[in-house]
Coordinates of C-alpha atoms in Angstrom, one line a residue:
X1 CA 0.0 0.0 0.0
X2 CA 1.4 3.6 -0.9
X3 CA 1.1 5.8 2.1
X4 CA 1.3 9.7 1.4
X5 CA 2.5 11.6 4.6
X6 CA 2.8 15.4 5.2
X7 CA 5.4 15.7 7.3
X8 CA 7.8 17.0 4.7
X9 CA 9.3 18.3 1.2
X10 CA 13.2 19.6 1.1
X11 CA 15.6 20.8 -1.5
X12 CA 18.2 17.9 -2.9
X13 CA 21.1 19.9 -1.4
X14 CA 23.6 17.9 0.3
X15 CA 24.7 19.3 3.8
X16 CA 27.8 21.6 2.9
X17 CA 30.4 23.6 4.1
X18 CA 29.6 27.7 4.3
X19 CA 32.6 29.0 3.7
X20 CA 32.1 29.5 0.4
X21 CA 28.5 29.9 0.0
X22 CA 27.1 33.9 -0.5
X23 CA 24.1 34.6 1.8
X24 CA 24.4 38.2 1.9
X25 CA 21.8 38.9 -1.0
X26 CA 19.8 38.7 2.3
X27 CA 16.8 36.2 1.1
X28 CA 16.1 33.1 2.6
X29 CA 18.9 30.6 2.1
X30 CA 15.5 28.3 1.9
X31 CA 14.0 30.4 -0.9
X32 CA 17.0 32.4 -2.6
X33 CA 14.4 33.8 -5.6
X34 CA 11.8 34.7 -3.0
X35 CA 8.8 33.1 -4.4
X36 CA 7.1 33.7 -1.4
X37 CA 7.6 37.6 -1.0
X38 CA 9.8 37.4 2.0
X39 CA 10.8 41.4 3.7
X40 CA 13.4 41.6 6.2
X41 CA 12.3 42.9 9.2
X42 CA 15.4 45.1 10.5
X43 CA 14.2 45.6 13.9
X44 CA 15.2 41.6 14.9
X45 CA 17.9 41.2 12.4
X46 CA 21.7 42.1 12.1
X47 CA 24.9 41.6 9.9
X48 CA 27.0 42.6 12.5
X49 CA 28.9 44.9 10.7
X50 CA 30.1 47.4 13.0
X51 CA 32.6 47.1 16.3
X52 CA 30.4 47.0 18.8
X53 CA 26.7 45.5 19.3
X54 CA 23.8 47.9 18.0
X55 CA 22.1 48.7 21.4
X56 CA 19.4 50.0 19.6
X57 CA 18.2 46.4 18.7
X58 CA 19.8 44.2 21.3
X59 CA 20.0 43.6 25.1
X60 CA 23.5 41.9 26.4
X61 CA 22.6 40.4 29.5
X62 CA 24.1 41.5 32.8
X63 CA 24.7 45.1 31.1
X64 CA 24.4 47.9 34.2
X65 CA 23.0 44.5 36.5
X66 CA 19.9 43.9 34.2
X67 CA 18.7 40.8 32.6
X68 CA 16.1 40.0 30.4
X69 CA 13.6 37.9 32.3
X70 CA 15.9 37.5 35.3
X71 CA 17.6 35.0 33.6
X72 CA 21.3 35.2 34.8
X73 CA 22.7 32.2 33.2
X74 CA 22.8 28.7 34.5
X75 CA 24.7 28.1 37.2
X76 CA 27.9 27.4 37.3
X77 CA 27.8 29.9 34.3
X78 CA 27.0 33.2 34.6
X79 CA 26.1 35.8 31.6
X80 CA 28.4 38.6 32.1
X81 CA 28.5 41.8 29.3
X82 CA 32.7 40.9 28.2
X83 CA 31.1 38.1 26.6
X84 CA 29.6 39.6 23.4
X85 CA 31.5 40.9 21.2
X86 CA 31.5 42.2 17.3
X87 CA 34.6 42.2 15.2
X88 CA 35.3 41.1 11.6
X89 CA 31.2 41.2 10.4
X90 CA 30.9 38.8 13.4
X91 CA 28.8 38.8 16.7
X92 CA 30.9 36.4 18.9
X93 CA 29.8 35.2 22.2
X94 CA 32.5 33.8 24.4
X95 CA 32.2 31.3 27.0
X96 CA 35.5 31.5 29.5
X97 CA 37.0 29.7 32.4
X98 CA 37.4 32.8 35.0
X99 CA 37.2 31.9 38.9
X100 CA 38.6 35.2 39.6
X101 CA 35.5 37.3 38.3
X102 CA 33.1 38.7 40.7
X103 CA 30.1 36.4 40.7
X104 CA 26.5 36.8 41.8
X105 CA 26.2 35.6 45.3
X106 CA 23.7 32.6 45.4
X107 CA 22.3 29.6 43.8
X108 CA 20.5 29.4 40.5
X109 CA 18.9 25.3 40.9
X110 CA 21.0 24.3 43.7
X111 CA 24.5 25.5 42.0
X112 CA 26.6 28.3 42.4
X113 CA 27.2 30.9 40.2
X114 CA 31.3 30.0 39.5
X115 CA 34.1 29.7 37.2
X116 CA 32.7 29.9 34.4
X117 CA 31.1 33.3 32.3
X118 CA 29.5 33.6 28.9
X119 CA 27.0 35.5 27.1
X120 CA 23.8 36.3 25.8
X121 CA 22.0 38.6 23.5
X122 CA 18.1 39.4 22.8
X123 CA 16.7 41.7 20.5
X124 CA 14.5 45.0 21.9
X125 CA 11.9 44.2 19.4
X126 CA 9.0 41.3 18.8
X127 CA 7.1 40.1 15.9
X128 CA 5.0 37.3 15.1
X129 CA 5.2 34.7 12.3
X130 CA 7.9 34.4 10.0
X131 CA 10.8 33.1 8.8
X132 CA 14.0 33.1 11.0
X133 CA 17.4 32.3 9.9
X134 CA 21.0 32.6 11.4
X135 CA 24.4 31.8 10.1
X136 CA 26.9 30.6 12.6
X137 CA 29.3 28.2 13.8
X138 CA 28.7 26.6 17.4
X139 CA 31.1 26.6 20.5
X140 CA 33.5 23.7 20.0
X141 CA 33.3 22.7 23.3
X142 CA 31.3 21.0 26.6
X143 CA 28.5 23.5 26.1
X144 CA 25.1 24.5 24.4
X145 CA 25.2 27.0 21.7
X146 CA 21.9 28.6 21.0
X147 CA 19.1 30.4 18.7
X148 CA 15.6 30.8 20.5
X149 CA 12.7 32.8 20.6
X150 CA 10.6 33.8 23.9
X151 CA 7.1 34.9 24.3
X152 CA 4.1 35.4 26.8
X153 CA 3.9 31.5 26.9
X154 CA 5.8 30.1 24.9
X155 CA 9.9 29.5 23.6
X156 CA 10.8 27.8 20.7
X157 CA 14.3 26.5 20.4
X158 CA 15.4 26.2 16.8
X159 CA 18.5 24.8 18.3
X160 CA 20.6 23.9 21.1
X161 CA 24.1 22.5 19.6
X162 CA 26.6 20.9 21.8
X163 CA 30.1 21.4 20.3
X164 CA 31.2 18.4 22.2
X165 CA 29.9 15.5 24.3
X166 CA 32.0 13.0 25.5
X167 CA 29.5 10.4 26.7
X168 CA 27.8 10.6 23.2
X169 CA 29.7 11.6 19.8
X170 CA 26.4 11.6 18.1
X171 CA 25.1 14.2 19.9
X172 CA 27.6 16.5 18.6
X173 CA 25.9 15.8 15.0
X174 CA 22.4 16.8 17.0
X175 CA 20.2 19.9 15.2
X176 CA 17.5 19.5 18.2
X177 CA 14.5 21.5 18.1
X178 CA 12.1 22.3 20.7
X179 CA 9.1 24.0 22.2
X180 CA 8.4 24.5 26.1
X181 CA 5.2 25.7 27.8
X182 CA 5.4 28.6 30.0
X183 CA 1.6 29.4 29.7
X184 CA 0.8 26.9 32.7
X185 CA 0.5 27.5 36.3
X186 CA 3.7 27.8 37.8
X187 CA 3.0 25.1 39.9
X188 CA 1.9 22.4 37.5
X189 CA 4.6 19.5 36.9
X190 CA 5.0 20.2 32.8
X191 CA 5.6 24.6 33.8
X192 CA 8.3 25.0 31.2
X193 CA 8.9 21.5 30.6
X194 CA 9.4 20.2 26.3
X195 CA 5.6 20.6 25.1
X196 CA 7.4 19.1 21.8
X197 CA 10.6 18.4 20.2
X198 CA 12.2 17.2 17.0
X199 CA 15.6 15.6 16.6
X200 CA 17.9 15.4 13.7
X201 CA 21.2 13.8 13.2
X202 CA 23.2 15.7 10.8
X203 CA 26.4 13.7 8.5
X204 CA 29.0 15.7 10.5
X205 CA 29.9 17.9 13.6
X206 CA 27.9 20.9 13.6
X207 CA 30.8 22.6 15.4
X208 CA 33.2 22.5 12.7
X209 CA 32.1 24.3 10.0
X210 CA 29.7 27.3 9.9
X211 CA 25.9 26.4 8.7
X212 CA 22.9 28.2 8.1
X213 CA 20.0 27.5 10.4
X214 CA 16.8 28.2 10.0
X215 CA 12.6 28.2 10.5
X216 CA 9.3 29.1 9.2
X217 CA 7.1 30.1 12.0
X218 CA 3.1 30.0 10.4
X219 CA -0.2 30.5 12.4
X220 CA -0.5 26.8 12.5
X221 CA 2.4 25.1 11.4
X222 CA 6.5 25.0 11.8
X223 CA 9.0 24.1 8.9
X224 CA 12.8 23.6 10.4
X225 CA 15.5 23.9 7.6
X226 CA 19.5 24.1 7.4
X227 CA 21.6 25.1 5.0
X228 CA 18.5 25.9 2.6
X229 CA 16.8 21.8 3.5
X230 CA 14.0 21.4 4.7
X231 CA 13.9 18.6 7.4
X232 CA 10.6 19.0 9.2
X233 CA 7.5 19.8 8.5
X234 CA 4.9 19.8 11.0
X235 CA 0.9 21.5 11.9
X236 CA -0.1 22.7 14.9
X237 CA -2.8 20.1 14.7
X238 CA 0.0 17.2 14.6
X239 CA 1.3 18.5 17.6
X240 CA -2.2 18.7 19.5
X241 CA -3.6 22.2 20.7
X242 CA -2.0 21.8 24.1
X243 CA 2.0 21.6 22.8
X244 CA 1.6 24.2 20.6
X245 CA 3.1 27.3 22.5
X246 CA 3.6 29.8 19.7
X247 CA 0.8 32.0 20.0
X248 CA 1.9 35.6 20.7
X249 CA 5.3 37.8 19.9
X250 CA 8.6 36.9 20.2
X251 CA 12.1 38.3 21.2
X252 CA 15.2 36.6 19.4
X253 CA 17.8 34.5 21.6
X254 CA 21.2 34.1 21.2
X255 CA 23.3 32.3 23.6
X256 CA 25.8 30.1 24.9
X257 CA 24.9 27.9 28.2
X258 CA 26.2 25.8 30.4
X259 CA 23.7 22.5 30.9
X260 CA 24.9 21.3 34.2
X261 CA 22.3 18.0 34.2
X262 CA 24.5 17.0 30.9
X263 CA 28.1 18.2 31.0
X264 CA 29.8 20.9 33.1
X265 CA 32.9 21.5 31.5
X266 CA 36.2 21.8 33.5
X267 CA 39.4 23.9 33.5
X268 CA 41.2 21.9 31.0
X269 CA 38.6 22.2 28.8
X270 CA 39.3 25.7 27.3
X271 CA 41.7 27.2 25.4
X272 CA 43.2 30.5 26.2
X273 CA 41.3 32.7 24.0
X274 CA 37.5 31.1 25.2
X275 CA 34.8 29.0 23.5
X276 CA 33.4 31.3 20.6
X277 CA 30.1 31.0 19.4
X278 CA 30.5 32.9 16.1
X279 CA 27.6 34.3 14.3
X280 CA 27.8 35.9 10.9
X281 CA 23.7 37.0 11.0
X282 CA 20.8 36.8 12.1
X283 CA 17.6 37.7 10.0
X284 CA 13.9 37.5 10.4
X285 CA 11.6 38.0 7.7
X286 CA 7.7 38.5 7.5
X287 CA 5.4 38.8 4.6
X288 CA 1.6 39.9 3.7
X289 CA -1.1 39.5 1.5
X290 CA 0.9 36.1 0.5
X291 CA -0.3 32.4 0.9
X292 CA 1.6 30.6 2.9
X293 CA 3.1 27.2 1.7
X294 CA 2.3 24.8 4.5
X295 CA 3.0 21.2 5.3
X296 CA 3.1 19.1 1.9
X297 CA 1.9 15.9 0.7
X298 CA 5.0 13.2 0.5
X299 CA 5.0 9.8 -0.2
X300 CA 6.9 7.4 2.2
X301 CA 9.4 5.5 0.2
X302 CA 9.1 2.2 2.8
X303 CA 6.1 -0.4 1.9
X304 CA 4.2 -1.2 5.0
X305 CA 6.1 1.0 7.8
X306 CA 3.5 0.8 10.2
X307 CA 3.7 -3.0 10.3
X308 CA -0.4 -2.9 9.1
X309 CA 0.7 -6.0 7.3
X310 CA 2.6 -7.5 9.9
X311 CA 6.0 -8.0 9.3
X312 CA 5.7 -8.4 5.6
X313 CA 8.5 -7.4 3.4
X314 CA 10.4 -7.1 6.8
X315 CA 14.0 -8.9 7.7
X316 CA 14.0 -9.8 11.6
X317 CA 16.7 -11.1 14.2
X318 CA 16.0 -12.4 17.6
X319 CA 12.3 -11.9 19.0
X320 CA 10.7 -9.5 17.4
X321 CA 6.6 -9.3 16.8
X322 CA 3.9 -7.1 15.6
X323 CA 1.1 -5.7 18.6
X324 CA -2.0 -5.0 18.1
X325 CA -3.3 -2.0 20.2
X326 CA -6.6 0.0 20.4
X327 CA -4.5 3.3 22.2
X328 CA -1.6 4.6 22.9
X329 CA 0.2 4.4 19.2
X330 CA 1.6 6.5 16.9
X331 CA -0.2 4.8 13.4
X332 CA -2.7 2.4 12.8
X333 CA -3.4 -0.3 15.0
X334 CA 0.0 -2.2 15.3
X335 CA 3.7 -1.6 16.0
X336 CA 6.7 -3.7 16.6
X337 CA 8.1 -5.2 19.9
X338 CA 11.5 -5.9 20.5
X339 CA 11.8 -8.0 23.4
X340 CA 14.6 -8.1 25.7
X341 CA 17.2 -10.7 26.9
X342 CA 19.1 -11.0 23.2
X343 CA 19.6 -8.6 20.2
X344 CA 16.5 -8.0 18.4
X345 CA 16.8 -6.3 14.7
X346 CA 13.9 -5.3 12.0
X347 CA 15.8 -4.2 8.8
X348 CA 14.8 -3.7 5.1
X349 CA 17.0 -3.2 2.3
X350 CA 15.3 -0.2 0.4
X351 CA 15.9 0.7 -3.6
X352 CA 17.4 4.8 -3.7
X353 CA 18.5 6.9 -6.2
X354 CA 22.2 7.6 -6.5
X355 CA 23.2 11.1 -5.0
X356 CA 20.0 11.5 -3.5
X357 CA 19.4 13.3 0.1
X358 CA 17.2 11.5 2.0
X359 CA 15.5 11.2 5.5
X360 CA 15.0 8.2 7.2
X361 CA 12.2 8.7 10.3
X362 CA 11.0 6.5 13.1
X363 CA 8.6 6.5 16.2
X364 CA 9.9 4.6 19.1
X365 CA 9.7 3.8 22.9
X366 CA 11.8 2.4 25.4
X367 CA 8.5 1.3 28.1
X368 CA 10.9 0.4 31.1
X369 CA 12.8 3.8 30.7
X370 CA 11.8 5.8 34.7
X371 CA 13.1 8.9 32.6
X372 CA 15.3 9.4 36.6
X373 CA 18.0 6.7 36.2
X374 CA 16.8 3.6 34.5
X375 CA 17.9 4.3 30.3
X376 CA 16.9 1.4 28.3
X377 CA 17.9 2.4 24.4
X378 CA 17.3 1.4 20.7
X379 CA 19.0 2.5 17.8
X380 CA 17.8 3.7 14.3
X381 CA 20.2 3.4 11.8
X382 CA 20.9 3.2 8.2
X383 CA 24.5 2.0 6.4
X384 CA 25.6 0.7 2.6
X385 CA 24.4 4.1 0.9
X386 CA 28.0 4.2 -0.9
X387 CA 29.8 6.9 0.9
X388 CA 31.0 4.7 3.9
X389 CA 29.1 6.3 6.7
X390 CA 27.2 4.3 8.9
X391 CA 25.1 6.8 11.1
X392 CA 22.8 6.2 13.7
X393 CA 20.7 7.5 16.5
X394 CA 19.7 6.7 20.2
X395 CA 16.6 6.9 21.5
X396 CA 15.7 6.5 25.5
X397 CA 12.5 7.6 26.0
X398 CA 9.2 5.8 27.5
X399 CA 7.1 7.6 25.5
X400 CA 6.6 7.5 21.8
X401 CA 9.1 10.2 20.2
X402 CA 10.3 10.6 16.4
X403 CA 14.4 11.3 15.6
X404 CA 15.4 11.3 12.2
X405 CA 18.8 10.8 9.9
X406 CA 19.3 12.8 7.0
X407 CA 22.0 11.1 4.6
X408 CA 23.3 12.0 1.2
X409 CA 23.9 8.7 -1.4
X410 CA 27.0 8.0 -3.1
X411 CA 27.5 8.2 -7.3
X412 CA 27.0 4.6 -7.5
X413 CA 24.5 3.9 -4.9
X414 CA 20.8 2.0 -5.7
X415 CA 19.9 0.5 -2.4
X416 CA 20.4 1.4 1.3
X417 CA 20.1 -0.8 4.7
X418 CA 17.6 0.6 6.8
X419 CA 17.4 -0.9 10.5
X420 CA 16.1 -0.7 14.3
X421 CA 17.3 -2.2 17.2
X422 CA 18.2 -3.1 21.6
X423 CA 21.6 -4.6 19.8
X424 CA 23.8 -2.6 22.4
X425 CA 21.4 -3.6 25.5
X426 CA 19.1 -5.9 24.5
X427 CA 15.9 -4.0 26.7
X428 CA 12.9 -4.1 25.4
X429 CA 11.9 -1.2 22.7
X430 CA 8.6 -0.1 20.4
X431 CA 9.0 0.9 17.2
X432 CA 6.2 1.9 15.0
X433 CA 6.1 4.4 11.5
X434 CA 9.4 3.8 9.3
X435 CA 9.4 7.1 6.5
X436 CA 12.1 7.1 4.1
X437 CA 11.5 10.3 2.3
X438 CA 13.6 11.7 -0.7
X439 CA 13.6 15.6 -0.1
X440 CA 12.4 18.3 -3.2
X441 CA 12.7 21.6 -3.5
X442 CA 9.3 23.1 -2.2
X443 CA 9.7 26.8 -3.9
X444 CA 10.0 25.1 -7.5
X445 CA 7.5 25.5 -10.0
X446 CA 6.0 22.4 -11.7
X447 CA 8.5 22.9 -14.6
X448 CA 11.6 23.3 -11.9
X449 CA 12.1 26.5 -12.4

């Protein structure tokens, strides 16, 4: 059975270095002939062309003791003004080991403000709806570099980029997006908590080379791109009425933070001159009287990956079996169980194009997870796509969430190995909803023009 999804249409541009690339004709990298009718608004957006930050449009946090929504930094970290900087066409936000400096007495979560200082930016001005974009290269180091947007309840997070994590390489190759609810009552449990989220894993280190980030924000859906590729496409009715946090104006966010929970990084850990968050813009554009091009039609390149049909057309290892359930599941009726004790594997060996960018999507669930210190995982993966990578994603949680891979095939690729599995743990894990879509260029005409 052909299934048509509209989760998402892309361009067939493989991810790529920046370096070379010119974004300064100041349309969307997304939609360089802006077919859509895209006008920069200059109150949120900056090339950074001068030697100092334009105060007119931003606030630097901890300037003259004031911070935008009390938000001092996360503790061990503190924001501190010597941490922005402009130079070269560049805003660059430096994250330092400094013990001497004179930190704010207390406790932000139970830690100390010490150590370590950094720095944050957010524009003077709001605006609803739009299309947001920033070039830059992340922090190459134990640490969160960000681009987010806060509202009377609501924050999206287009990203938040770890330059390096030791106890997972992968997550270094991690374009995570999120929203959080802050329209709640402070004293409900999910008050600021991930409302929704979306994870990508990306064919290299996002902290080595400079890429272009960025999002369309509709009345009722969200599109997430880099460099120019789309690679999710979701509606506000996808995400259920009580995720979607995006209803009012927003201030831009740019940052660098330390995530304590994750990784606090230590002395030996930076070099002399800092960790630099380097941004070479940031733009936001808005349109009117135009149609908006939401979420499109795309057919799923994987017979039968809801397992409707069982396990036909499907290559197992170990126990593996299709459940029937009447709630709780992403699609249709069934999805597949992975039991624990030994490795467990569904694969399919899928026909592709040669030189073809693709993403491969999955639903899954780890059910004994405790989400406190019990982590059971499984693994999406795909390999033998003729370049020699073999990436791969984790997933840990006990509820049902979707990660995705984008990959580029080789000249002389026609197939790839698609794949889920407990191999490294053998615990029990859910899967349900394979996609394997090939990505298109959305702002084409019929013709491809």
């Amino acid at each position: 059975m052909k299934r048509i999804t509209n989760i998402i249409s892309a361009s067939a541009l493989s991810i790529l270095s920046l370096l070379t690339i010119d974004t300064k004709a100041q349309t969307p990298f997304s939609d360089p002939a802006n077919k859509q009718g895209w006008v920069l608004n200059n109150a949120v957006s900056d090339e950074f062309q001068g030697t100092s930050i334009d105060k007119d449009k931003w606030i630097v946090q901890g300037e003259n003791d004031n911070y935008e929504n009390n938000f001092k930094g996360r503790a061990p970290s503190q924001f501190v003004p010597h941490a922005v900087s402009v130079a070269n066409g560049k805003l660059v936000i430096t994250t330092r080991w400094e013990p001497s400096y004179d930190f704010i007495k207390g406790k932000h979560k139970g830690l100390y403000f010490e150590n370590i200082t950094t720095g944050a930016v957010i524009t003077k001005k709001k605006f609803k709806n739009g299309y947001m974009e920033i070039k830059c290269k992340p922090a190459d180091g134990p640490l969160s570099s960000a681009f987010w947007f806060t509202g009377k309840g609501g924050e999206l997070d287009l990203f938040e980029i770890f330059g390096k994590y030791p106890k997972d390489k992968k997550v270094e190759q991690l374009y995570h997006t999120s929203f959080h609810n802050w329209g709640l009552d402070t004293k409900d449990p999910l008050y600021g908590k991930t409302s929704w989220e979306n994870k990508v894993q990306l064919p290299k280190r996002l902290a080595e080379d400079y890429h272009v980030y960025g999002c369309e924000w509709g009345e009722d859906f969200l599109k997430i791109y880099v460099d120019g590729q789309l690679v999710r496409c979701i509606t506000k009715d996808e995400m259920g009425e009580e995720n979607w946090v995006m209803n009012n104006e927003q201030k831009v966010w740019v940052d660098n933070e330390v995530f304590p929970w994750k990784a606090t990084p230590k002395k030996e850990d930076f070099p002399k001159e800092g960790l630099k968050f380097e941004i070479d813009y940031v733009r936001v554009w808005q349109k009117e009287g135009t149609t908006d091009i939401g979420c499109q039609a795309t057919e799923n390149i994987i017979p039968n990956g809801s397992f409707e049909n069982g396990l036909d057309d499907w290559n197992v290892l170990g126990k593996v079996k299709v459940v029937q359930a009447k709630k709780d599941i992403i699609d249709g009726k069934k999805y597949v169980k992975l039991s624990a004790g030994k490795e467990a594997t569904v694969s399919k060996v899928i026909a592709l194009k040669p030189h073809t960018t693709y993403i491969l999507s999955a639903y899954a669930r780890s059910p004994f997870t405790n989400m406190k210190d019990v982590w059971q995982n499984g693994w999406l993966g795909v390999k033998a796509f003729g370049t020699g990578q073999q990436p791969i994603i984790k997933y840990f949680s006990n509820e049902w969430n979707r990660q995705s891979i984008l990959f580029t095939t080789g000249a002389n690729a026609n197939k790839t190995y698609i794949y889920f599995t407990n191999k490294w743990q053998k615990k029990e894990v859910h899967v349900d909803h394979f996609e394997l879509i090939e990505t298109i260029n959305e702002n084409k005409t019929v013709d491809g023009k």
